[in-house]
mmCIF file of C-alpha atoms in Angstrom:
data_model
loop_
_atom_site.group_PDB
_atom_site.id
_atom_site.type_symbol
_atom_site.label_atom_id
_atom_site.label_comp_id
_atom_site.label_asym_id
_atom_site.label_seq_id
_atom_site.Cartn_x
_atom_site.Cartn_y
_atom_site.Cartn_z
ATOM 1 C CA MET A 1 82.625 87.589 95.247
ATOM 2 C CA LYS A 2 85.873 87.290 97.210
ATOM 3 C CA LEU A 3 89.255 89.455 98.226
ATOM 4 C CA ARG A 4 92.471 88.726 97.778
ATOM 5 C CA PHE A 5 96.121 89.596 97.514
ATOM 6 C CA ALA A 6 96.676 91.169 94.053
ATOM 7 C CA GLU A 7 99.238 88.965 92.301
ATOM 8 C CA PRO A 8 102.076 90.241 90.355
ATOM 9 C CA LYS A 9 100.876 89.342 86.949
ATOM 10 C CA GLU A 10 97.860 91.751 88.169
ATOM 11 C CA ILE A 11 99.969 94.997 88.535
ATOM 12 C CA THR A 12 99.044 96.350 84.795
ATOM 13 C CA ALA A 13 94.994 95.648 85.198
ATOM 14 C CA ILE A 14 95.285 97.148 88.734
ATOM 15 C CA TYR A 15 97.472 99.957 87.250
ATOM 16 C CA ARG A 16 94.920 100.901 84.078
ATOM 17 C CA MET A 17 92.291 100.861 87.080
ATOM 18 C CA TYR A 18 93.940 103.366 89.545
ATOM 19 C CA SER A 19 95.319 105.538 86.448
ATOM 20 C CA ASP A 20 91.459 105.917 85.431
ATOM 21 C CA TYR A 21 90.814 107.501 88.404
ATOM 22 C CA GLN A 22 93.623 109.271 89.227
ATOM 23 C CA GLY A 23 94.277 110.696 86.109
ATOM 24 C CA VAL A 24 91.039 112.242 86.787
ATOM 25 C CA GLU A 25 91.339 113.263 90.662
ATOM 26 C CA MET A 26 94.570 114.886 89.732
ATOM 27 C CA ALA A 27 93.426 116.832 86.443
ATOM 28 C CA SER A 28 90.698 117.924 88.875
ATOM 29 C CA ILE A 29 92.914 119.722 91.045
ATOM 30 C CA GLY A 30 95.197 120.888 88.428
ATOM 31 C CA LEU A 31 98.177 118.645 89.120
ATOM 32 C CA LYS A 32 100.170 116.323 86.588
ATOM 33 C CA PHE A 33 99.850 113.194 86.713
ATOM 34 C CA ASP A 34 102.691 110.798 86.152
ATOM 35 C CA ALA A 35 102.382 107.696 84.811
ATOM 36 C CA VAL A 36 105.704 106.022 85.304
ATOM 37 C CA ARG A 37 105.966 107.381 89.007
ATOM 38 C CA LEU A 38 102.241 105.717 89.328
ATOM 39 C CA MET A 39 103.318 101.744 87.862
ATOM 40 C CA GLN A 40 106.310 102.392 90.250
ATOM 41 C CA GLU A 41 104.173 102.952 92.790
ATOM 42 C CA VAL A 42 101.527 99.705 91.947
ATOM 43 C CA GLU A 43 104.448 97.439 91.862
ATOM 44 C CA ASP A 44 105.957 98.547 95.596
ATOM 45 C CA MET A 45 102.157 97.962 96.925
ATOM 46 C CA VAL A 46 101.271 94.554 95.520
ATOM 47 C CA LYS A 47 104.979 93.384 96.610
ATOM 48 C CA SER A 48 104.286 94.560 99.902
ATOM 49 C CA LYS A 49 101.176 93.061 100.400
ATOM 50 C CA ALA A 50 99.021 96.389 100.164
ATOM 51 C CA VAL A 51 96.672 95.935 97.617
ATOM 52 C CA PHE A 52 93.651 93.599 97.878
ATOM 53 C CA VAL A 53 91.436 92.565 94.483
ATOM 54 C CA GLY A 54 88.308 91.253 94.383
ATOM 55 C CA GLU A 55 86.740 88.611 91.878
ATOM 56 C CA SER A 56 83.605 87.844 91.015
ATOM 57 C CA ASP A 57 83.017 84.435 88.200
ATOM 58 C CA GLY A 58 86.920 84.268 87.974
ATOM 59 C CA LYS A 59 87.005 88.379 86.603
ATOM 60 C CA MET A 60 88.886 90.869 88.699
ATOM 61 C CA ILE A 61 85.939 93.390 89.481
ATOM 62 C CA GLY A 62 87.714 96.118 91.479
ATOM 63 C CA ALA A 63 90.589 96.650 93.801
ATOM 64 C CA VAL A 64 91.515 98.723 96.866
ATOM 65 C CA ALA A 65 95.018 99.603 98.265
ATOM 66 C CA GLY A 66 95.979 100.624 101.638
ATOM 67 C CA TYR A 67 97.680 100.685 104.951
ATOM 68 C CA LEU A 68 97.128 100.440 108.728
ATOM 69 C CA ILE A 69 98.212 103.547 110.057
ATOM 70 C CA PRO A 70 98.016 103.948 114.087
ATOM 71 C CA SER A 71 95.808 107.071 115.119
ATOM 72 C CA GLY A 72 97.648 109.396 117.286
ATOM 73 C CA CYS A 73 94.878 110.741 119.820
ATOM 74 C CA THR A 74 92.555 106.987 119.815
ATOM 75 C CA PRO A 75 93.623 103.387 120.745
ATOM 76 C CA ASP A 76 92.297 103.111 116.642
ATOM 77 C CA VAL A 77 94.145 101.773 113.706
ATOM 78 C CA PHE A 78 93.011 102.939 110.832
ATOM 79 C CA PHE A 79 93.003 100.810 107.594
ATOM 80 C CA GLN A 80 93.484 103.995 105.090
ATOM 81 C CA THR A 81 93.104 103.507 101.316
ATOM 82 C CA LYS A 82 95.153 104.902 99.520
ATOM 83 C CA PHE A 83 92.986 103.896 96.108
ATOM 84 C CA PHE A 84 89.396 101.807 96.249
ATOM 85 C CA TYR A 85 87.920 100.973 92.256
ATOM 86 C CA VAL A 86 85.478 99.368 91.421
ATOM 87 C CA CYS A 87 84.656 98.683 88.108
ATOM 88 C CA PRO A 88 81.940 100.679 86.321
ATOM 89 C CA GLU A 89 79.626 97.162 85.106
ATOM 90 C CA TYR A 90 80.377 95.575 88.296
ATOM 91 C CA ARG A 91 79.765 98.851 90.205
ATOM 92 C CA HIS A 92 76.148 97.041 92.190
ATOM 93 C CA LYS A 93 78.591 94.333 93.566
ATOM 94 C CA THR A 94 80.445 97.445 96.000
ATOM 95 C CA PRO A 95 78.373 96.662 98.961
ATOM 96 C CA GLN A 96 79.748 93.146 99.038
ATOM 97 C CA PHE A 97 83.288 94.210 98.110
ATOM 98 C CA ILE A 98 83.240 96.606 101.345
ATOM 99 C CA ARG A 99 81.698 93.439 103.613
ATOM 100 C CA GLU A 100 84.667 91.965 102.005
ATOM 101 C CA LEU A 101 87.359 93.786 103.160
ATOM 102 C CA MET A 102 85.668 94.253 106.713
ATOM 103 C CA GLU A 103 85.859 91.130 106.959
ATOM 104 C CA PHE A 104 89.511 90.701 105.858
ATOM 105 C CA LEU A 105 90.202 93.419 107.891
ATOM 106 C CA LYS A 106 89.288 91.314 111.227
ATOM 107 C CA SER A 107 92.326 89.358 110.838
ATOM 108 C CA THR A 108 94.552 92.476 111.328
ATOM 109 C CA PRO A 109 94.997 95.052 114.277
ATOM 110 C CA ALA A 110 92.456 97.339 112.025
ATOM 111 C CA THR A 111 89.760 99.076 114.199
ATOM 112 C CA LYS A 112 88.545 101.342 111.524
ATOM 113 C CA LEU A 113 88.146 101.260 107.481
ATOM 114 C CA ILE A 114 88.773 104.611 106.136
ATOM 115 C CA ILE A 115 87.563 105.192 102.411
ATOM 116 C CA ALA A 116 88.307 108.332 100.722
ATOM 117 C CA SER A 117 85.775 110.094 98.195
ATOM 118 C CA PRO A 118 87.095 112.460 95.541
ATOM 119 C CA SER A 119 86.413 115.985 95.468
ATOM 120 C CA TYR A 120 84.528 115.706 92.222
ATOM 121 C CA ALA A 121 82.650 112.803 93.232
ATOM 122 C CA PRO A 122 78.521 113.702 92.905
ATOM 123 C CA GLU A 123 76.863 113.138 95.656
ATOM 124 C CA GLY A 124 75.044 110.039 95.296
ATOM 125 C CA LEU A 125 78.399 108.368 96.011
ATOM 126 C CA ASN A 126 79.018 110.320 99.297
ATOM 127 C CA ARG A 127 75.094 108.967 100.040
ATOM 128 C CA PHE A 128 75.758 105.605 98.798
ATOM 129 C CA PHE A 129 78.877 105.204 101.662
ATOM 130 C CA LYS A 130 76.654 106.368 104.350
ATOM 131 C CA ILE A 131 73.468 104.275 103.445
ATOM 132 C CA ASN A 132 76.086 101.548 103.312
ATOM 133 C CA GLY A 133 77.069 102.226 106.915
ATOM 134 C CA GLY A 134 80.032 105.062 106.398
ATOM 135 C CA VAL A 135 80.270 107.896 108.073
ATOM 136 C CA GLU A 136 81.571 111.554 106.549
ATOM 137 C CA VAL A 137 85.193 112.071 109.068
ATOM 138 C CA GLU A 138 86.517 115.086 107.454
ATOM 139 C CA ARG A 139 87.526 116.927 103.866
ATOM 140 C CA HIS A 140 90.771 118.076 103.001
ATOM 141 C CA PHE A 141 92.085 120.727 101.425
ATOM 142 C CA MET A 142 95.722 121.864 99.675
ATOM 143 C CA TRP A 143 97.543 124.722 98.889
ATOM 144 C CA PRO A 144 100.568 124.525 96.777
ATOM 145 C CA VAL A 145 103.975 125.509 98.847
ATOM 146 C CA GLU A 146 105.556 127.544 96.512
ATOM 147 C CA ARG A 147 109.545 127.666 96.161
ATOM 148 C CA GLU A 148 111.834 130.252 94.794
ATOM 149 C CA VAL A 149 113.694 128.760 91.431
ATOM 150 C CA VAL A 150 117.214 128.656 92.028
ATOM 151 C CA HIS A 151 119.032 129.474 88.978
ATOM 152 C CA ALA A 152 122.619 128.267 88.920
#
């Protein structure tokens, strides 16, 4: 398996992976999935070299996108994933995918890798991350900011 930057010709395939994940994630917390906005996001991330593709035997097996974010209270720089997806038939290669990503990150200012685990994920996914060296950092909660509708 190897990790490389995504190419523009792969935007549609990456979109499908991301929309599969995001569609389920958004629905699980009551948000409306916006396919047009997501396609634009994927295009922008690929163009800015923020998406990596995992490849095995010439096939795309998964993708990860993220950004470098400096910590506000430590000297660390986080590579915060926006999405991390490995196709179901290749999930057995996920540990290798993570190792390849960690190896790549050595060439960047990143000092920590952050992968989010969806709120609906089975406990097995969190256990998998822990078995493979991950440390649970925090859980996030969301509240809507309600606004009054002003009619003209």
